[in-house]
Coordinates of C-alpha atoms and ligand atoms in Angstrom, one line a residue:
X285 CA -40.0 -29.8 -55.6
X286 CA -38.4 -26.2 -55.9
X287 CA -34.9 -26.0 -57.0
X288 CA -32.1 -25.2 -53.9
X289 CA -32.4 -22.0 -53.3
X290 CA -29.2 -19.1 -53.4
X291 CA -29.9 -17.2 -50.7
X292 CA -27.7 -13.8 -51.3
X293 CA -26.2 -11.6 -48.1
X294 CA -28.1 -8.4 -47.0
X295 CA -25.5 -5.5 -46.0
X296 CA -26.8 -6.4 -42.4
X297 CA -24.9 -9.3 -42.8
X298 CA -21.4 -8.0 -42.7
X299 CA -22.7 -5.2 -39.7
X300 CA -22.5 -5.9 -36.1
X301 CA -26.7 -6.8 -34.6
X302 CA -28.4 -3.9 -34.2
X303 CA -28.6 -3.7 -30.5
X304 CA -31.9 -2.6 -28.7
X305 CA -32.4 -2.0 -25.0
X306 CA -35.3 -2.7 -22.8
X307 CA -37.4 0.3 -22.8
X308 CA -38.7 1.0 -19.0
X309 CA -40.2 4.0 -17.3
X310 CA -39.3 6.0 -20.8
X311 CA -35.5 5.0 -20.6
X312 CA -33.3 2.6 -22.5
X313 CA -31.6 0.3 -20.2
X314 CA -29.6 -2.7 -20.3
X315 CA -30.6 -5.9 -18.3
X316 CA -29.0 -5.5 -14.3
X317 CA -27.2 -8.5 -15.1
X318 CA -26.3 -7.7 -18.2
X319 CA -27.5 -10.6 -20.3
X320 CA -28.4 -10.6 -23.9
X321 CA -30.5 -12.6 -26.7
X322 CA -29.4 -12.7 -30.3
X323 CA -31.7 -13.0 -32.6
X324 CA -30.0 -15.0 -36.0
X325 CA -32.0 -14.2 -39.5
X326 CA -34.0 -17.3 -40.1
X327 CA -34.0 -16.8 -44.2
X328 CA -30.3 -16.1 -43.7
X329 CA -28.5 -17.6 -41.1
X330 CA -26.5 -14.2 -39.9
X331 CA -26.9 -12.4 -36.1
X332 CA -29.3 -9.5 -36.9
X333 CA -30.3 -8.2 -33.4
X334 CA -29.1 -8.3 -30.2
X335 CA -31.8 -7.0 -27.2
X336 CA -30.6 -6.9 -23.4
X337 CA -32.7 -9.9 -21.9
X338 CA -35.0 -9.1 -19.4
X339 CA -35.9 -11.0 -16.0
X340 CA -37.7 -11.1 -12.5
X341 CA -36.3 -7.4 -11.4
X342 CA -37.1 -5.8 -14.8
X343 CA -40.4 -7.0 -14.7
X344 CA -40.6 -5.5 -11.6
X345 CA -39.9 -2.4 -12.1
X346 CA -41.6 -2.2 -15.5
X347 CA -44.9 -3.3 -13.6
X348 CA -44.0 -0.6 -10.8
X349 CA -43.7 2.2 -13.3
X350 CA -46.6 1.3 -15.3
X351 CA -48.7 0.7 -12.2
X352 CA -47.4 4.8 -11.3
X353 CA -48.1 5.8 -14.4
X354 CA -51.8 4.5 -14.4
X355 CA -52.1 5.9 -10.6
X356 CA -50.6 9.4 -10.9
X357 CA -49.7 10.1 -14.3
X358 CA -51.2 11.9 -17.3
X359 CA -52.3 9.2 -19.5
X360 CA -55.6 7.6 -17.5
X361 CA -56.9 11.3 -16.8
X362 CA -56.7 13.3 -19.8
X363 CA -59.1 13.7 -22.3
X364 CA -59.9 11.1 -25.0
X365 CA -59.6 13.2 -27.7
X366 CA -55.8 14.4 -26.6
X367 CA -54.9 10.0 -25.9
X368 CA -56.4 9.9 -29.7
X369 CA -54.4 12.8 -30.8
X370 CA -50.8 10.5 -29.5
X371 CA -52.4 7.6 -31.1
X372 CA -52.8 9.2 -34.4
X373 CA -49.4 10.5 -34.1
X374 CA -48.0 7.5 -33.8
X375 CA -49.9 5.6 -36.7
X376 CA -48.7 8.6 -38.6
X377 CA -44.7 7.8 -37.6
X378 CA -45.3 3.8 -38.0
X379 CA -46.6 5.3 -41.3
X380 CA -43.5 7.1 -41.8
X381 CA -40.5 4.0 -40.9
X382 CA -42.9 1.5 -42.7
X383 CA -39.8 -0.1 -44.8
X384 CA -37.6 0.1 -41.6
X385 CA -40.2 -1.7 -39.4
X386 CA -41.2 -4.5 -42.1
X387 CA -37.4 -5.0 -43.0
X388 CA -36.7 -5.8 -39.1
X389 CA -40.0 -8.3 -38.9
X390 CA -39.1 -9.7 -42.4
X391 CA -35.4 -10.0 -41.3
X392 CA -36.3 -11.5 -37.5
X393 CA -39.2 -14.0 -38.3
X394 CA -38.2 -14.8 -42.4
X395 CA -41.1 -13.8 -43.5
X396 CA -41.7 -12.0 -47.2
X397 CA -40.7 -8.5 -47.3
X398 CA -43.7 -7.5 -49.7
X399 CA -46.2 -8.9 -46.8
X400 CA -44.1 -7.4 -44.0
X401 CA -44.9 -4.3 -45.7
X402 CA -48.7 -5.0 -45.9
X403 CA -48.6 -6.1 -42.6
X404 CA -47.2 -2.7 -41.2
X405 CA -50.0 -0.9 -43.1
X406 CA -52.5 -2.9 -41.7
X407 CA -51.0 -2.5 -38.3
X408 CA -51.3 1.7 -39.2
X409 CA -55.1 1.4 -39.8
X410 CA -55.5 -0.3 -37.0
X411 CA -53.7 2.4 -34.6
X412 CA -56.1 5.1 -36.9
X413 CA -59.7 2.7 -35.9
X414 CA -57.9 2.7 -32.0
X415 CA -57.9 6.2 -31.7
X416 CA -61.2 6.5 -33.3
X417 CA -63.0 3.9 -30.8
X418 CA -61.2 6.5 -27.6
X419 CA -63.4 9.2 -28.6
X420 CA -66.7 7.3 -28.9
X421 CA -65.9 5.0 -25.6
X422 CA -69.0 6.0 -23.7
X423 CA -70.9 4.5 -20.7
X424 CA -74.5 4.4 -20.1
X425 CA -77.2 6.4 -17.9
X426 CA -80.5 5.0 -16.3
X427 CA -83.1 7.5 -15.9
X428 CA -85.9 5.2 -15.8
X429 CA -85.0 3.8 -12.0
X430 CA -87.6 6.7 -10.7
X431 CA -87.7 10.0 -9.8
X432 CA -85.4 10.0 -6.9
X433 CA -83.0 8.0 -8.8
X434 CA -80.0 8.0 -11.8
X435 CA -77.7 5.5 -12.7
X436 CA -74.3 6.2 -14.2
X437 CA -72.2 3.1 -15.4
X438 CA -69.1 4.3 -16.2
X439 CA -66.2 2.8 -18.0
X440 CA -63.1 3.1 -16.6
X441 CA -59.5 2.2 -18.0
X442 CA -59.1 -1.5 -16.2
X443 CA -55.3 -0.6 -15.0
X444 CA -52.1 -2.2 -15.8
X445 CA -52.3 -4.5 -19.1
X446 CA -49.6 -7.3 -19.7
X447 CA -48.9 -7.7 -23.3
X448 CA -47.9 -10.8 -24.6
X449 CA -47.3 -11.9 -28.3
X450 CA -46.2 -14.6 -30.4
X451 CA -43.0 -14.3 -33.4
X452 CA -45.5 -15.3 -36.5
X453 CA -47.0 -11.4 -36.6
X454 CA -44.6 -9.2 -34.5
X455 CA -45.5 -5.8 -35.3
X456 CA -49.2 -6.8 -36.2
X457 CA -49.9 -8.7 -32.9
X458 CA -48.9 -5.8 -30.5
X459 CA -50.9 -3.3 -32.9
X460 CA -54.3 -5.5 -32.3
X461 CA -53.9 -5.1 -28.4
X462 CA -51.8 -2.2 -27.8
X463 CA -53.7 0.8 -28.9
X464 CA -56.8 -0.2 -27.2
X465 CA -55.3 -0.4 -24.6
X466 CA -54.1 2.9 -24.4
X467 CA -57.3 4.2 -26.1
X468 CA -58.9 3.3 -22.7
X469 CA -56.4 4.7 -20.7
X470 CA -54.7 1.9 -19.4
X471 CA -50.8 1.2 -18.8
X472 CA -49.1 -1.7 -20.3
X473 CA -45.7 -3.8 -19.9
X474 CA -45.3 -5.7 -23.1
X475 CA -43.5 -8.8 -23.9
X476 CA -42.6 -9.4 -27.6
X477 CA -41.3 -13.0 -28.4
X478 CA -38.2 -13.9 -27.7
X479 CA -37.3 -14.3 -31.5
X480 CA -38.9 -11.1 -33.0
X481 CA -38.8 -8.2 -30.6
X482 CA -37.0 -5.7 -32.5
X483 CA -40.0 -4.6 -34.3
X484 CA -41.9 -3.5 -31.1
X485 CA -39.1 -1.9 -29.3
X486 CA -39.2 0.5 -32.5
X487 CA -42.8 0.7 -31.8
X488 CA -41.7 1.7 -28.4
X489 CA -39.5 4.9 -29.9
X490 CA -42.6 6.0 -31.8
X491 CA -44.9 6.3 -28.7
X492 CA -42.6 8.3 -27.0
X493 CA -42.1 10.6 -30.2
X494 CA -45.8 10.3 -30.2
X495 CA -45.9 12.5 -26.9
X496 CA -47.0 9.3 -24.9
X497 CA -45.5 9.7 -21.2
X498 CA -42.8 7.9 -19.4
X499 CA -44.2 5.0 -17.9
X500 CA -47.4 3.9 -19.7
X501 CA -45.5 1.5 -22.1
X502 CA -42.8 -0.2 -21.1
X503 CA -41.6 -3.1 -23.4
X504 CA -39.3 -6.2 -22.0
X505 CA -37.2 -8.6 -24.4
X506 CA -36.9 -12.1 -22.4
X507 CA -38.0 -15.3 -22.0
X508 CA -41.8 -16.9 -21.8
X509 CA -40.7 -18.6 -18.2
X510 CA -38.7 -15.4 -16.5
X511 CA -40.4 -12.9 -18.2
X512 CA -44.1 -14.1 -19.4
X513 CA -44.5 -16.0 -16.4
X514 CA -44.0 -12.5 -13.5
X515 CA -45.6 -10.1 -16.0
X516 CA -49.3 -13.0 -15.5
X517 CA -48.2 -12.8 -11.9
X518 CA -47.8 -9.9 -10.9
X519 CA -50.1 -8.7 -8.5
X520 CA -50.0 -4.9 -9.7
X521 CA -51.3 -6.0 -13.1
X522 CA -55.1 -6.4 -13.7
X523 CA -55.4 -8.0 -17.0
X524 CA -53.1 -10.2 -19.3
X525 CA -53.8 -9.8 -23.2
X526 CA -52.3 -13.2 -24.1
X527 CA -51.5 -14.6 -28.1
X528 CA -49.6 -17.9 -29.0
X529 CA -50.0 -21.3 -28.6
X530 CA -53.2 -23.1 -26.9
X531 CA -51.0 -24.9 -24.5
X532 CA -49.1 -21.5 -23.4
X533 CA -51.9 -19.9 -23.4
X534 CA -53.7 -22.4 -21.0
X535 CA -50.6 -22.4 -18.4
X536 CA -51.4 -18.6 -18.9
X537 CA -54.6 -18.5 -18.1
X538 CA -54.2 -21.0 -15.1
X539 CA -51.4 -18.4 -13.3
X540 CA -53.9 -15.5 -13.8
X541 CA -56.7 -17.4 -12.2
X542 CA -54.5 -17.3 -8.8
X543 CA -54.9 -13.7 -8.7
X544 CA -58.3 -13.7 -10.5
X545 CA -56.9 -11.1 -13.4
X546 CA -59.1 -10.7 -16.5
X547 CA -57.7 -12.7 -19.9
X548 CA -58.0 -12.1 -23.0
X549 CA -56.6 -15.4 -25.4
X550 CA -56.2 -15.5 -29.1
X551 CA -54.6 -19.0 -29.2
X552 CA -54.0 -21.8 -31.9
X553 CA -56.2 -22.5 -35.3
X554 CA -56.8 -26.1 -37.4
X555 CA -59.6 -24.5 -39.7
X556 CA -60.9 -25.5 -42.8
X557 CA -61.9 -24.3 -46.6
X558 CA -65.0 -26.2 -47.5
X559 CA -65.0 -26.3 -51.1
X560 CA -68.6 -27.5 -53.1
X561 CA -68.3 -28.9 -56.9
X562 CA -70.7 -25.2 -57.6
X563 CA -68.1 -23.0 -56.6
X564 CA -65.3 -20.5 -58.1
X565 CA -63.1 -23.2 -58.3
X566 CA -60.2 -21.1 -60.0
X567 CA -60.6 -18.5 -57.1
X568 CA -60.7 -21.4 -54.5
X569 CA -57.6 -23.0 -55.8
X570 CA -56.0 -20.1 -55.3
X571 CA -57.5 -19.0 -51.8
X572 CA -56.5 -22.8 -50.9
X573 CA -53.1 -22.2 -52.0
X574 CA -52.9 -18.9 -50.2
X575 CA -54.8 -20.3 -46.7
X576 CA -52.4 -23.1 -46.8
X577 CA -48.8 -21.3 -47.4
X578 CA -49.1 -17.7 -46.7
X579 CA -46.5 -16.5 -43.9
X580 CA -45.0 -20.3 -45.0
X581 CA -48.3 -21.7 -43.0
X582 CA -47.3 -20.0 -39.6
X583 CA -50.2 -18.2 -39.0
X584 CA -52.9 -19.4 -36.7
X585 CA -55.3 -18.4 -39.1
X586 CA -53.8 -20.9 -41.8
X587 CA -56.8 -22.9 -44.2
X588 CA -54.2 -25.7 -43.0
X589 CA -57.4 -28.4 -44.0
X590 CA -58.7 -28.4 -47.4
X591 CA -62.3 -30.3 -46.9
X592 CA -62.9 -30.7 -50.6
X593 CA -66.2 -32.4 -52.3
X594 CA -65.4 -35.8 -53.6
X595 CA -67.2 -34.6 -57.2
X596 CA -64.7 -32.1 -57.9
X597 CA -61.8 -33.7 -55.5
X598 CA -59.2 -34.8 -58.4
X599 CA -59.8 -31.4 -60.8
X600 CA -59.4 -29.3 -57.9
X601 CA -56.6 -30.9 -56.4
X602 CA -54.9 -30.9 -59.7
X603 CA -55.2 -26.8 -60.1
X604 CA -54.1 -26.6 -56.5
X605 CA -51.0 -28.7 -56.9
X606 CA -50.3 -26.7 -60.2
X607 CA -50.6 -23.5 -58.1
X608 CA -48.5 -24.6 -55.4
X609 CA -45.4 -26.0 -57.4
X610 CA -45.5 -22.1 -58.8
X611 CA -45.0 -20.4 -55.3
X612 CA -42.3 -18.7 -55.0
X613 CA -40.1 -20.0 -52.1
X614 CA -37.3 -17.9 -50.3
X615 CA -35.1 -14.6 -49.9
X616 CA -37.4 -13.2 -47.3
X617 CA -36.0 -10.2 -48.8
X618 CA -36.6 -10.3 -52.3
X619 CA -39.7 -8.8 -53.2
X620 CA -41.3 -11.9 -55.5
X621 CA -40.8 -13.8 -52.7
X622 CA -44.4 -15.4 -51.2
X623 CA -43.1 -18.1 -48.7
X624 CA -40.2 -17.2 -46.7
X625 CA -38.4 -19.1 -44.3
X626 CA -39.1 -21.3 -41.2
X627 CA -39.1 -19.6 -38.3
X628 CA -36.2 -22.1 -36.3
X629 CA -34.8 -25.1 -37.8
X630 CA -35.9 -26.8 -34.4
X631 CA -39.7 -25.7 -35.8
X632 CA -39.1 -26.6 -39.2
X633 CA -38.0 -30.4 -38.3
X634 CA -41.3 -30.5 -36.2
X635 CA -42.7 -29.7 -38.8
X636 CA -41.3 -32.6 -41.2
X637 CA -42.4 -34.6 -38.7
X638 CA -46.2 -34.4 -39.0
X639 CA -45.4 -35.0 -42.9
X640 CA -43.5 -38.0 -42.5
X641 CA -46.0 -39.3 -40.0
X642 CA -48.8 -38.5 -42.3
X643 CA -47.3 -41.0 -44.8
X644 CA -46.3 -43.7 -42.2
X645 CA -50.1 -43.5 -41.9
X646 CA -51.4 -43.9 -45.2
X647 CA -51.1 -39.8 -46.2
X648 CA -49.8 -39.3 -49.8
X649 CA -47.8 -36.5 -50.8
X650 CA -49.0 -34.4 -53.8
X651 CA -46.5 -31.6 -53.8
X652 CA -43.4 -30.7 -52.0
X653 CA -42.6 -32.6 -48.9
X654 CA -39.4 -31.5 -47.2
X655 CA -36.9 -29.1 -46.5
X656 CA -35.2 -27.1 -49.3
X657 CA -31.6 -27.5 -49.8
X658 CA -30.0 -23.9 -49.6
X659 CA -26.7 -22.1 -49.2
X660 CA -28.1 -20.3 -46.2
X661 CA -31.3 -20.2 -44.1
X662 CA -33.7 -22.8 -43.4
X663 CA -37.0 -23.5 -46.0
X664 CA -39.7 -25.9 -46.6
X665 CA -41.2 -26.9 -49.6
X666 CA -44.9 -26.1 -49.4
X667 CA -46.4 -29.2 -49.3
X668 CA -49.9 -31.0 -50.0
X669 CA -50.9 -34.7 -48.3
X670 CA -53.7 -36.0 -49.5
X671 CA -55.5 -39.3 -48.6
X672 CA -55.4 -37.9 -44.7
X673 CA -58.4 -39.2 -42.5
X674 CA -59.7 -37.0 -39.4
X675 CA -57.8 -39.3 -36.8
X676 CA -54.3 -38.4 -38.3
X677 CA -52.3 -36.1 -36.3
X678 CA -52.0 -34.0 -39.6
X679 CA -55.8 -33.5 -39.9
X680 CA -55.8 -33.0 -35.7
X681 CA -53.0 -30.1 -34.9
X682 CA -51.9 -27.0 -35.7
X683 CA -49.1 -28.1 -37.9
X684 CA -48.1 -24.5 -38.6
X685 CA -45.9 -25.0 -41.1
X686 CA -46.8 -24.9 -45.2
X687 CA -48.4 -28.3 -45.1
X688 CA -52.4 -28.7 -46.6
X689 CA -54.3 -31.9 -45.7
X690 CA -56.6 -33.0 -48.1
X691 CA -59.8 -34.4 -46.9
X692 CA -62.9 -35.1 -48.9
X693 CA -66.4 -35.2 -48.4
X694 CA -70.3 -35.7 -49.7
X695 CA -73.0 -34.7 -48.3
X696 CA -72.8 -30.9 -46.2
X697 CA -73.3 -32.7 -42.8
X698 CA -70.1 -34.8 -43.5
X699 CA -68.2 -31.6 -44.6
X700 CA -69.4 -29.4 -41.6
X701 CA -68.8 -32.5 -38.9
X702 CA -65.1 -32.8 -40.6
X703 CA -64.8 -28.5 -39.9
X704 CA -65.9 -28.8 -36.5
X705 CA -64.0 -32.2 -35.2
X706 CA -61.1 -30.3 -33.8
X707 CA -60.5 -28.4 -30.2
X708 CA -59.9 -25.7 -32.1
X709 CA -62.3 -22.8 -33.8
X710 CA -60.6 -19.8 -35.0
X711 CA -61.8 -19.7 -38.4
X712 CA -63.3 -21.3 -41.6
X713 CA -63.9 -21.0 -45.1
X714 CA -66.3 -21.9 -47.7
X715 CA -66.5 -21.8 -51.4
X716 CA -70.0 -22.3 -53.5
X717 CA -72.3 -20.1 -55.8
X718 CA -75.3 -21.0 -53.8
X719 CA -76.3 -18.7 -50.5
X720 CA -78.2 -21.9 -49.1
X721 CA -74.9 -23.5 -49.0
X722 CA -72.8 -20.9 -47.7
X723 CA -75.7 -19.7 -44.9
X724 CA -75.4 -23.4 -43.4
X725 CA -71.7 -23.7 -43.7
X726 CA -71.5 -20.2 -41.8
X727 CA -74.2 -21.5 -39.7
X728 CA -73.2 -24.4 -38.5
X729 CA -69.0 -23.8 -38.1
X730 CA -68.0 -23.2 -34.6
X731 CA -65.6 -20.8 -35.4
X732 CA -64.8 -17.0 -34.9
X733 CA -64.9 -16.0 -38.1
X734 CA -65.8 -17.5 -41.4
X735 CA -65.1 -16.1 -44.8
X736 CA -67.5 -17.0 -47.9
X737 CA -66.4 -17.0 -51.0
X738 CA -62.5 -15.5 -50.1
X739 CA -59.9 -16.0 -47.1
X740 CA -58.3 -14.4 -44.7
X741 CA -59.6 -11.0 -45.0
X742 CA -59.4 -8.8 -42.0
X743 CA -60.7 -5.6 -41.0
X744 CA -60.7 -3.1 -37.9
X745 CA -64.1 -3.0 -37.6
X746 CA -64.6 -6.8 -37.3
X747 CA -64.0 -8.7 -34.1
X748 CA -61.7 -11.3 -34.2
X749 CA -61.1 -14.6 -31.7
X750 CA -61.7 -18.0 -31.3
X751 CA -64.1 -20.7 -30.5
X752 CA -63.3 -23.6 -28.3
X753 CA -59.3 -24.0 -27.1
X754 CA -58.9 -21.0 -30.2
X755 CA -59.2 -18.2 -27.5
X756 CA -61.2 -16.5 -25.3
X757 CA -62.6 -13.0 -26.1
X758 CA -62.3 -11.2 -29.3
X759 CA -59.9 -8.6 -30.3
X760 CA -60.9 -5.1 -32.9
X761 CA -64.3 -4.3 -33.6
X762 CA -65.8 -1.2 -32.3
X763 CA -65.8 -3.0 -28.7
X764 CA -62.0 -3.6 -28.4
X765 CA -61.5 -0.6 -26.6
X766 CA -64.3 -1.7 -24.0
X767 CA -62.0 -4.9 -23.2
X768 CA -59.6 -3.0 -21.5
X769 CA -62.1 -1.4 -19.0
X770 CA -63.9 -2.1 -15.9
X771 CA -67.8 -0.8 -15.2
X772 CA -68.5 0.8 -12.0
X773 CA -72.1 1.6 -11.6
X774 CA -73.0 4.9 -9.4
X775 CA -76.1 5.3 -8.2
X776 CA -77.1 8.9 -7.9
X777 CA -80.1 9.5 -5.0
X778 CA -82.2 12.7 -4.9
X779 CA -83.4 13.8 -1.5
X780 CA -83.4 12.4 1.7
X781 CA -83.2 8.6 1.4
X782 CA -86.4 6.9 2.0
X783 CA -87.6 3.0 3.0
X784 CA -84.9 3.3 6.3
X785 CA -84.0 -0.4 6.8
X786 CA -84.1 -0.4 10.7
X787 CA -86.4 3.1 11.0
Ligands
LIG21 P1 -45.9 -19.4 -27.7 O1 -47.2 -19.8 -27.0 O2 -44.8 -20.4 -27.6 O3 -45.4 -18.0 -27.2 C1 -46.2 -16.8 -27.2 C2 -45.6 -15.8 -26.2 O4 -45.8 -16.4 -24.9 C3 -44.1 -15.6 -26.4 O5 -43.8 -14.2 -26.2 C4 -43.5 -16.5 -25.3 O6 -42.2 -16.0 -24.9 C5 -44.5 -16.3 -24.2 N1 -44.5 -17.3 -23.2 C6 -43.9 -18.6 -23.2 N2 -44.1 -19.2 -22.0 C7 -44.8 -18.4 -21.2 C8 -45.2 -18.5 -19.9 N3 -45.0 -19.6 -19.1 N4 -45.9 -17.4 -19.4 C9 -46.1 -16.3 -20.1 N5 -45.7 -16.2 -21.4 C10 -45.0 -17.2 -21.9 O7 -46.4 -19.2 -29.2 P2 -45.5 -18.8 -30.5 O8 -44.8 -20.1 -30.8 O9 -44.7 -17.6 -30.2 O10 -46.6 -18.4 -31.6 C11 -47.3 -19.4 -32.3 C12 -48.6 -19.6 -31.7 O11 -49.4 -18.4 -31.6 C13 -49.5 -20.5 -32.6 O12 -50.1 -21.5 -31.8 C14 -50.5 -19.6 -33.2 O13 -51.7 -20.2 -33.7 C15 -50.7 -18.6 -32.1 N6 -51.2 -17.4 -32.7 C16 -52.6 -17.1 -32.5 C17 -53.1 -15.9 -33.1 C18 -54.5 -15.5 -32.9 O14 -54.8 -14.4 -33.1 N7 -55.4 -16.5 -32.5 C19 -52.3 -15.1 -33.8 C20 -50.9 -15.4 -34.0 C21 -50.4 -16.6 -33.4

């Protein structure tokens, strides 16, 4: 157990909220009926933004403006290489307010400052590999349809994109949708989270610093239900790029079928580290610590099960507890900090919940188990349960909290039917010196991604998504850009058209 935590005051804390305005058709303006949402500093307990609250009529005429933007403006019909040149821009000014931007996401959602920050960068690179993939977007051509014949499949930007993203990775989130997007030439309303939009409405100053036009992003603070639920309806919009929860994402999905729009999901994660007696232990201990409390477990990517072999199960559990009772737990803002706060105390008592159940059920408790007391702000200590079997809620959902279930395992087929007993498959991990092992871990996972040897790498270049209820479609790689398009195929004939139909 950590000791209570002394949480000390920011200078935000004796300011009035930063207040941010809904950014539509390139202007700042307030919600018509004026209403607002405060946003309170989860690690600290003070108001620390204040954005006008969008509904039905701003959603409106956000979709109207991006939807004039895609059909007259600038943006879908200039040249790829002048769309790259805003992009880069911008990654370059992200670049430049780096501190500013991971202080407001650290501040907002209570994560660590220090991984705010990497975060950020990683959200930089990413706008830097967007505006690489505009200039390369290419169709294809069919010259082998005879002589009289060419085909030309074009791709064209799809239209108007909603944008919708979860608290847990504000800035990051937007930054894996948002620039491929644009990259193809598309429009876009976005809709941050409710709890952490601050962040994207500074991404929204950028872009029009960036030389982006009026119009082409506009960015909406508001509610999942009047805000989420007209930007999926809309019938000017042609696609919804959709992250959060699988049972959001389903009701999602279901509104956009009405209209037939295209989806893209990246939705909910139970995956697992499969550790073997052969491997690293000292690096897996560590990667298990890391998979199960980084971003204080709210990440959808979380190693949240630890499938361990029954050979190794006590040692390894023993150098895992020893890690965990040394993270550092608390002052988002202090940069030692590696597990910040919860994100609402509503959350974090959800999250209690599964532990407590987990012992009513026969789980025990290793390490940490509860909130931490504290003067301000709301914390959990990470937490281990071991003796969890795969019909306990623990071992079932996405806890998302910093809360590792311990199960164990013998033989490889146990191990990989333990990994793949869930509706979910985001990602996986295993850890063992020998390829064999790893090729049919890798192999036989029905997950997205699966990382050998480390955890929770990620790269540009490499698609990410989901199996199963994890998602649908995957987001970067080089085709991310191609996501946000539409093929037309023309058919180019030579000469007088020949084989008449009625003669
Ligand atoms: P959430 O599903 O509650 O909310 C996500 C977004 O949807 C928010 O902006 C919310 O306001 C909006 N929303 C809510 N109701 C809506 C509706 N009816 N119509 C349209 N939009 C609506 O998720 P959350 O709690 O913000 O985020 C946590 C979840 O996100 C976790 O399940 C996590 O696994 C998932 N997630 C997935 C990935 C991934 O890449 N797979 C990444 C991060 C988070």
């Amino acid at each position: 157990m950590n000791a209570p935590l002394n949480i000390s005051m920011p200078a935000e804390a004796s300011a009035a909220p930063k207040a941010y305005k809904l950014l539509i058709d390139g202007k700042h303006v307030e919600a018509r009926d004026g209403r607002t949402i405060e946003r309170s500093s989860p690690g600290h307990g003070f108001a620390v933004s204040r954005y006008a609250q969008a509904g039905a009529a701003e959603v409106d005429a956000a979709v109207q403006s991006a939807h004039k933007a895609f059909e007259a403006g600038a943006w879908p019909r200039m040249k790829a290489s002048e769309r790259a040149a805003v992009l880069l821009k911008a990654a370059d000014l992200i670049e430049s307010r780096l501190e500013e931007i991971a202080r407001l996401d650290a501040l907002e959602s209570g994560k660590p400052i220090a991984q705010a920050r990497g975060e950020i960068g990683g959200a930089v690179d990413i706008w830097r590999y967007a505006a690489s993939l505009a200039r390369t977007l290419h169709g294809e051509s069919y010259a082998n349809l005879g002589d009289d014949m060419l085909g030309v499949v074009l791709r064209e930007p799809i239209g108007v994109v909603s944008i919708i993203t979860p608290w847990n990775f504000p800035f990051l989130i937007v930054s894996q949708k948002l620039p491929f997007a644009l990259a193809a030439g598309c429009t876009a309303v976005v809709k941050p989270s409710e709890m952490t939009s601050a962040s994207t409405f500074v991404l929204g100053d950028v872009l029009l610093e960036a030389g982006l036009p009026a119009g082409v992003v506009n960015i909406l603070a508001g509610l999942g239900s009047d805000v989420g639920a007209p930007m999926v309806g809309h019938p000017l919009v042609e696609m919804v790029s959709f992250t959060g929860s699988t049972r959001v994402g389903k009701m999602t999905m279901a509104a956009a079928s009405s209209s037939l729009k295209k989806v893209s999901m990246e939705l909910g994660g139970k995956n697992g580290q499969i550790v073997f007696p052969d491997a690293d232990l000292e690096a897996a201990a560590d990667a298990a610590v890391f998979g199960g409390f980084f971003n204080a477990g709210e990440c959808c990517n979380a190693g949240s099960r630890l499938i361990v072999h029954e050979a190794v199960a006590d040692d390894f559990l023993g150098a895992v507890k020893a890690l965990a009772e040394r993270v550092k737990v608390g002052d988002p803002l202090d940069d030692r900090t590696k597990v910040g706060a919860m994100i609402s105390a509503d959350h974090m008592a959800k999250v209690a919940g599964y532990v407590t159940a987990a012992k009513n059920g026969g789980g025990s408790v290793f390490s940490g188990g509860g909130q931490l007391a504290s003067n301000a702000g709301q914390y959990l200590d990470p937490t281990i349960v071991g003796n969890v079997t795969e019909d306990m809620e623990i071992a079932r959902e996405e806890v998302f909290g910093p809360v590792l279930s311990v199960l164990t395992f013998e033989t490889i087929e146990k191990a990989l039917h333990i990994a793949n007993n869930t509706p979910y498959g985001l990602s996986a991990g295993v850890w063992s010196a020998s390829i064999d092992t790893c090729m049919s871990v890798a192999r036989g996972v029905r997950s997205g991604t699966v990382w050998v040897n480390t955890f929770m790498e990620g790269y540009p270049e490499l698609p990410f998504g989901g199996y199963k209820q994890s998602g649908l479609g995957r987001e970067l790689g080089k085709r991310a850009v191609e996501d946000y398009t539409e093929e037309k195929t023309i058919q180019f004939h030579r000469g007088q058209r020949t084989g008449w139909w009625v003669g």
